[in-house]
Amino acid sequence: MRVLVIGSGAREHALVLALRRDPSVTAVVAAPGNPGIGQLAELRQVDQTSAEAVVALATDVAADLVVIGPEVPLVLGVADAVRAAGFPVFGPSGAAARIEGSKAFAKDVMAAAGVRTAHSEIVDNPADLDAALDRFGPTWVVKDDGLAAGKGVVVTDDRRAARDHGAELLEQGHPVLLESFLDGPEVSLFCLVDGETVVPLLPAQDHKRVGDGDSGPNTGGMGAYAPLPWLPAETLTEIVEDVVKPVAAELVARGSSFSGLLYAGLAIGVAGPAVVEFNCRFGDPETQAVLALLDSPFAELLHATATGRLAEVEAPRWKDGSAITVVLAAENYPGRPRVGDVISGAGEGAVDGDTLVLHAGTGQREDGALVSAGGRVLNVVGVGADLAQARERAYERLSRIKLPGSHFRTDIGATEVTIPQG
């Protein structure tokens, strides 16, 4: 099987690595990829937001399967064009991808499906913002209604900060979504979805804020771990049966059947799971930890999903133990990052015993030096018999990587989690 992977981050590096482990995969082409992915796959340039360009590339490389990693091309309907050209595509249609592209649409789907989520209100006029804020709080959740790469959300007890964020979004022409605050620890659950067939992967937990102890602004994600030793099996079953399956069925009923990876972000509170958000693709950085534990042929799972045969394949198998991802970020991230600095000690991004170094925002100079080229630069993944060993291995490997001005969280997977009891 020849697989074309669209994307350029650490998520795509993890996808390519998992695909290369599948004996049915004869070649992987990544577009545009990055220097780490280039050690595993042929790299090609493409405008990932152009349906015409992606179709042309899939034709040129004779792809047997196209995997679209990022949300933007999915929301723009790139998967529709590739599918219409006759290629199996892992990734939902533009209509189904609205589950991430429009939070208002997602709320409407959840209401129709009877899924618990935060109370919300859309504000599209600056004159209505103050009155709307008065109906929420004392913890305000202010979101960009569209795509914001994980950084369009402010959760704060400071009404002025909430108002400033809402006003800034409205000034940019973006509708604002206000939500009630959901209590409890958060869970990321990835599910392979083929119409009404839902196959869950391992649950994970993301760490969104930039600093230790969940301090500072939201980022695209500073680390994650999987599985979650504190999450009861019955809660996982409840999420699949009462959240993901009803939403998948509702999308089918609306003529927007989902095919690909449906990501449910949930808060586990006193009253049980409640949805924080849905995404239409593999999450970053959770994917890097989850796929490090996969023990099934990855391409087979993706191809079966893309061709409507998910119900026919064996459920995913998992290695024993835990995996953790720690993100190394550039100076000033999540603000405008410093780029162009030389990275040492990262290796080539391949497997090194029980650790992986995955490239997120890297580039290569003409002299061959590896340099920073984005906010989240590298991901270090550690795998161990338990979470403590996985953490030890990841942080030890990270200590050998040098990037001027870089920073990372030291507490990924370290906090003891308790679920609120009613």
PDB file of N, CA, C and O in Angstrom, residues 71-129:
ATOM      1  N   GLU A  71      -6.678  20.062  10.493  1.00  0.00           N
ATOM      2  CA  GLU A  71      -8.097  20.379  10.406  1.00  0.00           C
ATOM      3  C   GLU A  71      -8.454  21.338   9.271  1.00  0.00           C
ATOM      4  O   GLU A  71      -9.537  21.251   8.694  1.00  0.00           O
ATOM      5  N   VAL A  72      -7.549  22.270   8.941  1.00  0.00           N
ATOM      6  CA  VAL A  72      -7.918  23.304   7.965  1.00  0.00           C
ATOM      7  C   VAL A  72      -8.299  22.710   6.609  1.00  0.00           C
ATOM      8  O   VAL A  72      -9.368  23.032   6.067  1.00  0.00           O
ATOM      9  N   PRO A  73      -7.468  21.837   5.990  1.00  0.00           N
ATOM     10  CA  PRO A  73      -7.898  21.268   4.713  1.00  0.00           C
ATOM     11  C   PRO A  73      -9.177  20.450   4.823  1.00  0.00           C
ATOM     12  O   PRO A  73      -9.978  20.423   3.876  1.00  0.00           O
ATOM     13  N   LEU A  74      -9.412  19.812   5.961  1.00  0.00           N
ATOM     14  CA  LEU A  74     -10.639  19.040   6.133  1.00  0.00           C
ATOM     15  C   LEU A  74     -11.859  19.951   6.150  1.00  0.00           C
ATOM     16  O   LEU A  74     -12.864  19.686   5.477  1.00  0.00           O
ATOM     17  N   VAL A  75     -11.772  21.031   6.910  1.00  0.00           N
ATOM     18  CA  VAL A  75     -12.885  21.982   6.982  1.00  0.00           C
ATOM     19  C   VAL A  75     -13.132  22.633   5.617  1.00  0.00           C
ATOM     20  O   VAL A  75     -14.284  22.930   5.253  1.00  0.00           O
ATOM     21  N   LEU A  76     -12.074  22.809   4.837  1.00  0.00           N
ATOM     22  CA  LEU A  76     -12.208  23.401   3.501  1.00  0.00           C
ATOM     23  C   LEU A  76     -12.716  22.410   2.450  1.00  0.00           C
ATOM     24  O   LEU A  76     -12.923  22.788   1.294  1.00  0.00           O
ATOM     25  N   GLY A  77     -12.898  21.149   2.834  1.00  0.00           N
ATOM     26  CA  GLY A  77     -13.460  20.176   1.907  1.00  0.00           C
ATOM     27  C   GLY A  77     -12.470  19.485   1.001  1.00  0.00           C
ATOM     28  O   GLY A  77     -12.870  18.901  -0.018  1.00  0.00           O
ATOM     29  N   VAL A  78     -11.185  19.505   1.365  1.00  0.00           N
ATOM     30  CA  VAL A  78     -10.179  18.854   0.518  1.00  0.00           C
ATOM     31  C   VAL A  78     -10.454  17.353   0.401  1.00  0.00           C
ATOM     32  O   VAL A  78     -10.297  16.761  -0.675  1.00  0.00           O
ATOM     33  N   ALA A  79     -10.899  16.729   1.492  1.00  0.00           N
ATOM     34  CA  ALA A  79     -11.177  15.286   1.446  1.00  0.00           C
ATOM     35  C   ALA A  79     -12.266  14.964   0.423  1.00  0.00           C
ATOM     36  O   ALA A  79     -12.218  13.914  -0.235  1.00  0.00           O
ATOM     37  N   ASP A  80     -13.243  15.842   0.272  1.00  0.00           N
ATOM     38  CA  ASP A  80     -14.321  15.607  -0.689  1.00  0.00           C
ATOM     39  C   ASP A  80     -13.768  15.480  -2.111  1.00  0.00           C
ATOM     40  O   ASP A  80     -14.151  14.577  -2.866  1.00  0.00           O
ATOM     41  N   ALA A  81     -12.872  16.402  -2.462  1.00  0.00           N
ATOM     42  CA  ALA A  81     -12.315  16.405  -3.819  1.00  0.00           C
ATOM     43  C   ALA A  81     -11.448  15.180  -4.064  1.00  0.00           C
ATOM     44  O   ALA A  81     -11.505  14.569  -5.144  1.00  0.00           O
ATOM     45  N   VAL A  82     -10.651  14.795  -3.065  1.00  0.00           N
ATOM     46  CA  VAL A  82      -9.774  13.631  -3.220  1.00  0.00           C
ATOM     47  C   VAL A  82     -10.620  12.363  -3.329  1.00  0.00           C
ATOM     48  O   VAL A  82     -10.350  11.472  -4.143  1.00  0.00           O
ATOM     49  N   ARG A  83     -11.665  12.290  -2.525  1.00  0.00           N
ATOM     50  CA  ARG A  83     -12.562  11.136  -2.569  1.00  0.00           C
ATOM     51  C   ARG A  83     -13.279  11.069  -3.916  1.00  0.00           C
ATOM     52  O   ARG A  83     -13.426   9.994  -4.513  1.00  0.00           O
ATOM     53  N   ALA A  84     -13.716  12.224  -4.412  1.00  0.00           N
ATOM     54  CA  ALA A  84     -14.414  12.276  -5.703  1.00  0.00           C
ATOM     55  C   ALA A  84     -13.498  11.852  -6.846  1.00  0.00           C
ATOM     56  O   ALA A  84     -13.977  11.366  -7.884  1.00  0.00           O
ATOM     57  N   ALA A  85     -12.192  12.020  -6.663  1.00  0.00           N
ATOM     58  CA  ALA A  85     -11.228  11.618  -7.696  1.00  0.00           C
ATOM     59  C   ALA A  85     -10.920  10.125  -7.645  1.00  0.00           C
ATOM     60  O   ALA A  85     -10.113   9.633  -8.445  1.00  0.00           O
ATOM     61  N   GLY A  86     -11.535   9.417  -6.701  1.00  0.00           N
ATOM     62  CA  GLY A  86     -11.399   7.974  -6.666  1.00  0.00           C
ATOM     63  C   GLY A  86     -10.415   7.419  -5.665  1.00  0.00           C
ATOM     64  O   GLY A  86     -10.143   6.210  -5.665  1.00  0.00           O
ATOM     65  N   PHE A  87      -9.884   8.258  -4.784  1.00  0.00           N
ATOM     66  CA  PHE A  87      -8.900   7.795  -3.796  1.00  0.00           C
ATOM     67  C   PHE A  87      -9.577   7.533  -2.444  1.00  0.00           C
ATOM     68  O   PHE A  87     -10.364   8.358  -1.983  1.00  0.00           O
ATOM     69  N   PRO A  88      -9.253   6.424  -1.771  1.00  0.00           N
ATOM     70  CA  PRO A  88      -9.689   6.255  -0.387  1.00  0.00           C
ATOM     71  C   PRO A  88      -9.044   7.340   0.488  1.00  0.00           C
ATOM     72  O   PRO A  88      -7.827   7.540   0.416  1.00  0.00           O
ATOM     73  N   VAL A  89      -9.854   8.015   1.275  1.00  0.00           N
ATOM     74  CA  VAL A  89      -9.363   9.137   2.091  1.00  0.00           C
ATOM     75  C   VAL A  89      -9.713   8.909   3.548  1.00  0.00           C
ATOM     76  O   VAL A  89     -10.877   8.645   3.881  1.00  0.00           O
ATOM     77  N   PHE A  90      -8.703   9.023   4.416  1.00  0.00           N
ATOM     78  CA  PHE A  90      -8.966   9.029   5.847  1.00  0.00           C
ATOM     79  C   PHE A  90      -9.104  10.489   6.264  1.00  0.00           C
ATOM     80  O   PHE A  90      -8.118  11.213   6.383  1.00  0.00           O
ATOM     81  N   GLY A  91     -10.337  10.909   6.466  1.00  0.00           N
ATOM     82  CA  GLY A  91     -10.634  12.295   6.816  1.00  0.00           C
ATOM     83  C   GLY A  91     -12.045  12.606   6.393  1.00  0.00           C
ATOM     84  O   GLY A  91     -12.480  12.190   5.312  1.00  0.00           O
ATOM     85  N   PRO A  92     -12.800  13.330   7.218  1.00  0.00           N
ATOM     86  CA  PRO A  92     -14.212  13.573   6.930  1.00  0.00           C
ATOM     87  C   PRO A  92     -14.439  14.587   5.817  1.00  0.00           C
ATOM     88  O   PRO A  92     -13.545  15.341   5.441  1.00  0.00           O
ATOM     89  N   SER A  93     -15.661  14.584   5.320  1.00  0.00           N
ATOM     90  CA  SER A  93     -16.092  15.583   4.340  1.00  0.00           C
ATOM     91  C   SER A  93     -16.107  16.965   4.978  1.00  0.00           C
ATOM     92  O   SER A  93     -16.093  17.106   6.211  1.00  0.00           O
ATOM     93  N   GLY A  94     -16.155  17.992   4.149  1.00  0.00           N
ATOM     94  CA  GLY A  94     -16.249  19.350   4.663  1.00  0.00           C
ATOM     95  C   GLY A  94     -17.489  19.547   5.512  1.00  0.00           C
ATOM     96  O   GLY A  94     -17.465  20.248   6.532  1.00  0.00           O
ATOM     97  N   ALA A  95     -18.603  18.903   5.111  1.00  0.00           N
ATOM     98  CA  ALA A  95     -19.846  19.029   5.877  1.00  0.00           C
ATOM     99  C   ALA A  95     -19.694  18.415   7.262  1.00  0.00           C
ATOM    100  O   ALA A  95     -20.120  19.002   8.267  1.00  0.00           O
ATOM    101  N   ALA A  96     -19.084  17.235   7.339  1.00  0.00           N
ATOM    102  CA  ALA A  96     -18.903  16.579   8.636  1.00  0.00           C
ATOM    103  C   ALA A  96     -17.850  17.287   9.482  1.00  0.00           C
ATOM    104  O   ALA A  96     -17.941  17.310  10.718  1.00  0.00           O
ATOM    105  N   ALA A  97     -16.827  17.872   8.835  1.00  0.00           N
ATOM    106  CA  ALA A  97     -15.756  18.565   9.557  1.00  0.00           C
ATOM    107  C   ALA A  97     -16.243  19.839  10.236  1.00  0.00           C
ATOM    108  O   ALA A  97     -15.525  20.413  11.061  1.00  0.00           O
ATOM    109  N   ARG A  98     -17.475  20.271   9.943  1.00  0.00           N
ATOM    110  CA  ARG A  98     -18.036  21.436  10.661  1.00  0.00           C
ATOM    111  C   ARG A  98     -18.143  21.159  12.155  1.00  0.00           C
ATOM    112  O   ARG A  98     -18.282  22.091  12.948  1.00  0.00           O
ATOM    113  N   ILE A  99     -18.081  19.890  12.556  1.00  0.00           N
ATOM    114  CA  ILE A  99     -18.115  19.552  13.979  1.00  0.00           C
ATOM    115  C   ILE A  99     -16.960  20.228  14.712  1.00  0.00           C
ATOM    116  O   ILE A  99     -17.044  20.518  15.900  1.00  0.00           O
ATOM    117  N   GLU A 100     -15.866  20.527  13.988  1.00  0.00           N
ATOM    118  CA  GLU A 100     -14.773  21.318  14.540  1.00  0.00           C
ATOM    119  C   GLU A 100     -14.769  22.738  13.996  1.00  0.00           C
ATOM    120  O   GLU A 100     -14.445  23.681  14.710  1.00  0.00           O
ATOM    121  N   GLY A 101     -15.110  22.898  12.730  1.00  0.00           N
ATOM    122  CA  GLY A 101     -15.002  24.204  12.081  1.00  0.00           C
ATOM    123  C   GLY A 101     -15.975  25.236  12.604  1.00  0.00           C
ATOM    124  O   GLY A 101     -15.729  26.435  12.493  1.00  0.00           O
ATOM    125  N   SER A 102     -17.097  24.800  13.172  1.00  0.00           N
ATOM    126  CA  SER A 102     -18.072  25.725  13.744  1.00  0.00           C
ATOM    127  C   SER A 102     -18.545  25.186  15.082  1.00  0.00           C
ATOM    128  O   SER A 102     -19.232  24.158  15.143  1.00  0.00           O
ATOM    129  N   LYS A 103     -18.193  25.872  16.153  1.00  0.00           N
ATOM    130  CA  LYS A 103     -18.616  25.426  17.475  1.00  0.00           C
ATOM    131  C   LYS A 103     -20.135  25.535  17.619  1.00  0.00           C
ATOM    132  O   LYS A 103     -20.757  24.746  18.333  1.00  0.00           O
ATOM    133  N   ALA A 104     -20.738  26.506  16.918  1.00  0.00           N
ATOM    134  CA  ALA A 104     -22.193  26.636  16.956  1.00  0.00           C
ATOM    135  C   ALA A 104     -22.843  25.404  16.322  1.00  0.00           C
ATOM    136  O   ALA A 104     -23.841  24.879  16.831  1.00  0.00           O
ATOM    137  N   PHE A 105     -22.289  24.923  15.209  1.00  0.00           N
ATOM    138  CA  PHE A 105     -22.797  23.712  14.573  1.00  0.00           C
ATOM    139  C   PHE A 105     -22.652  22.525  15.514  1.00  0.00           C
ATOM    140  O   PHE A 105     -23.574  21.713  15.659  1.00  0.00           O
ATOM    141  N   ALA A 106     -21.488  22.408  16.158  1.00  0.00           N
ATOM    142  CA  ALA A 106     -21.260  21.304  17.086  1.00  0.00           C
ATOM    143  C   ALA A 106     -22.272  21.328  18.225  1.00  0.00           C
ATOM    144  O   ALA A 106     -22.803  20.275  18.625  1.00  0.00           O
ATOM    145  N   LYS A 107     -22.561  22.504  18.749  1.00  0.00           N
ATOM    146  CA  LYS A 107     -23.546  22.621  19.834  1.00  0.00           C
ATOM    147  C   LYS A 107     -24.926  22.172  19.359  1.00  0.00           C
ATOM    148  O   LYS A 107     -25.665  21.499  20.089  1.00  0.00           O
ATOM    149  N   ASP A 108     -25.282  22.532  18.121  1.00  0.00           N
ATOM    150  CA  ASP A 108     -26.577  22.149  17.577  1.00  0.00           C
ATOM    151  C   ASP A 108     -26.671  20.629  17.424  1.00  0.00           C
ATOM    152  O   ASP A 108     -27.693  20.023  17.741  1.00  0.00           O
ATOM    153  N   VAL A 109     -25.591  20.015  16.940  1.00  0.00           N
ATOM    154  CA  VAL A 109     -25.558  18.554  16.791  1.00  0.00           C
ATOM    155  C   VAL A 109     -25.693  17.883  18.155  1.00  0.00           C
ATOM    156  O   VAL A 109     -26.450  16.920  18.323  1.00  0.00           O
ATOM    157  N   MET A 110     -24.950  18.381  19.140  1.00  0.00           N
ATOM    158  CA  MET A 110     -25.010  17.777  20.470  1.00  0.00           C
ATOM    159  C   MET A 110     -26.390  17.911  21.094  1.00  0.00           C
ATOM    160  O   MET A 110     -26.887  16.979  21.734  1.00  0.00           O
ATOM    161  N   ALA A 111     -27.026  19.055  20.891  1.00  0.00           N
ATOM    162  CA  ALA A 111     -28.376  19.247  21.428  1.00  0.00           C
ATOM    163  C   ALA A 111     -29.342  18.247  20.808  1.00  0.00           C
ATOM    164  O   ALA A 111     -30.155  17.617  21.508  1.00  0.00           O
ATOM    165  N   ALA A 112     -29.235  18.067  19.499  1.00  0.00           N
ATOM    166  CA  ALA A 112     -30.122  17.127  18.810  1.00  0.00           C
ATOM    167  C   ALA A 112     -29.846  15.688  19.230  1.00  0.00           C
ATOM    168  O   ALA A 112     -30.756  14.853  19.264  1.00  0.00           O
ATOM    169  N   ALA A 113     -28.581  15.388  19.558  1.00  0.00           N
ATOM    170  CA  ALA A 113     -28.197  14.030  19.930  1.00  0.00           C
ATOM    171  C   ALA A 113     -28.373  13.758  21.424  1.00  0.00           C
ATOM    172  O   ALA A 113     -28.146  12.627  21.876  1.00  0.00           O
ATOM    173  N   GLY A 114     -28.752  14.779  22.183  1.00  0.00           N
ATOM    174  CA  GLY A 114     -28.943  14.605  23.617  1.00  0.00           C
ATOM    175  C   GLY A 114     -27.653  14.419  24.392  1.00  0.00           C
ATOM    176  O   GLY A 114     -27.627  13.708  25.401  1.00  0.00           O
ATOM    177  N   VAL A 115     -26.590  15.072  23.950  1.00  0.00           N
ATOM    178  CA  VAL A 115     -25.274  14.931  24.566  1.00  0.00           C
ATOM    179  C   VAL A 115     -25.024  16.088  25.521  1.00  0.00           C
ATOM    180  O   VAL A 115     -25.236  17.258  25.175  1.00  0.00           O
ATOM    181  N   ARG A 116     -24.527  15.775  26.719  1.00  0.00           N
ATOM    182  CA  ARG A 116     -24.249  16.803  27.719  1.00  0.00           C
ATOM    183  C   ARG A 116     -23.066  17.658  27.294  1.00  0.00           C
ATOM    184  O   ARG A 116     -22.012  17.155  26.892  1.00  0.00           O
ATOM    185  N   THR A 117     -23.237  18.971  27.389  1.00  0.00           N
ATOM    186  CA  THR A 117     -22.159  19.906  27.103  1.00  0.00           C
ATOM    187  C   THR A 117     -22.434  21.185  27.881  1.00  0.00           C
ATOM    188  O   THR A 117     -23.468  21.318  28.546  1.00  0.00           O
ATOM    189  N   ALA A 118     -21.514  22.126  27.812  1.00  0.00           N
ATOM    190  CA  ALA A 118     -21.686  23.386  28.533  1.00  0.00           C
ATOM    191  C   ALA A 118     -22.802  24.222  27.911  1.00  0.00           C
ATOM    192  O   ALA A 118     -23.001  24.205  26.694  1.00  0.00           O
ATOM    193  N   HIS A 119     -23.512  24.954  28.754  1.00  0.00           N
ATOM    194  CA  HIS A 119     -24.447  25.967  28.254  1.00  0.00           C
ATOM    195  C   HIS A 119     -23.646  27.005  27.481  1.00  0.00           C
ATOM    196  O   HIS A 119     -22.538  27.371  27.885  1.00  0.00           O
ATOM    197  N   SER A 120     -24.190  27.474  26.367  1.00  0.00           N
ATOM    198  CA  SER A 120     -23.407  28.390  25.534  1.00  0.00           C
ATOM    199  C   SER A 120     -24.279  29.452  24.897  1.00  0.00           C
ATOM    200  O   SER A 120     -25.509  29.334  24.858  1.00  0.00           O
ATOM    201  N   GLU A 121     -23.603  30.471  24.401  1.00  0.00           N
ATOM    202  CA  GLU A 121     -24.283  31.567  23.722  1.00  0.00           C
ATOM    203  C   GLU A 121     -23.322  32.173  22.701  1.00  0.00           C
ATOM    204  O   GLU A 121     -22.144  32.374  22.993  1.00  0.00           O
ATOM    205  N   ILE A 122     -23.825  32.429  21.497  1.00  0.00           N
ATOM    206  CA  ILE A 122     -23.019  33.063  20.454  1.00  0.00           C
ATOM    207  C   ILE A 122     -23.236  34.576  20.497  1.00  0.00           C
ATOM    208  O   ILE A 122     -24.373  35.048  20.581  1.00  0.00           O
ATOM    209  N   VAL A 123     -22.141  35.326  20.450  1.00  0.00           N
ATOM    210  CA  VAL A 123     -22.201  36.785  20.372  1.00  0.00           C
ATOM    211  C   VAL A 123     -21.523  37.213  19.079  1.00  0.00           C
ATOM    212  O   VAL A 123     -20.356  36.889  18.848  1.00  0.00           O
ATOM    213  N   ASP A 124     -22.270  37.908  18.212  1.00  0.00           N
ATOM    214  CA  ASP A 124     -21.678  38.368  16.952  1.00  0.00           C
ATOM    215  C   ASP A 124     -21.752  39.884  16.789  1.00  0.00           C
ATOM    216  O   ASP A 124     -21.401  40.419  15.746  1.00  0.00           O
ATOM    217  N   ASN A 125     -22.183  40.565  17.865  1.00  0.00           N
ATOM    218  CA  ASN A 125     -22.270  42.023  17.839  1.00  0.00           C
ATOM    219  C   ASN A 125     -21.584  42.574  19.087  1.00  0.00           C
ATOM    220  O   ASN A 125     -21.952  42.200  20.209  1.00  0.00           O
ATOM    221  N   PRO A 126     -20.585  43.456  18.923  1.00  0.00           N
ATOM    222  CA  PRO A 126     -19.884  44.005  20.101  1.00  0.00           C
ATOM    223  C   PRO A 126     -20.814  44.643  21.121  1.00  0.00           C
ATOM    224  O   PRO A 126     -20.526  44.627  22.324  1.00  0.00           O
ATOM    225  N   ALA A 127     -21.937  45.187  20.657  1.00  0.00           N
ATOM    226  CA  ALA A 127     -22.866  45.849  21.568  1.00  0.00           C
ATOM    227  C   ALA A 127     -23.531  44.869  22.532  1.00  0.00           C
ATOM    228  O   ALA A 127     -24.045  45.271  23.581  1.00  0.00           O
ATOM    229  N   ASP A 128     -23.502  43.578  22.188  1.00  0.00           N
ATOM    230  CA  ASP A 128     -24.162  42.577  23.035  1.00  0.00           C
ATOM    231  C   ASP A 128     -23.199  41.881  23.994  1.00  0.00           C
ATOM    232  O   ASP A 128     -23.632  41.067  24.813  1.00  0.00           O
ATOM    233  N   LEU A 129     -21.894  42.182  23.884  1.00  0.00           N
ATOM    234  CA  LEU A 129     -20.907  41.411  24.625  1.00  0.00           C
ATOM    235  C   LEU A 129     -21.048  41.559  26.136  1.00  0.00           C
ATOM    236  O   LEU A 129     -21.031  40.562  26.875  1.00  0.00           O
TER     237      LEU A 129
END
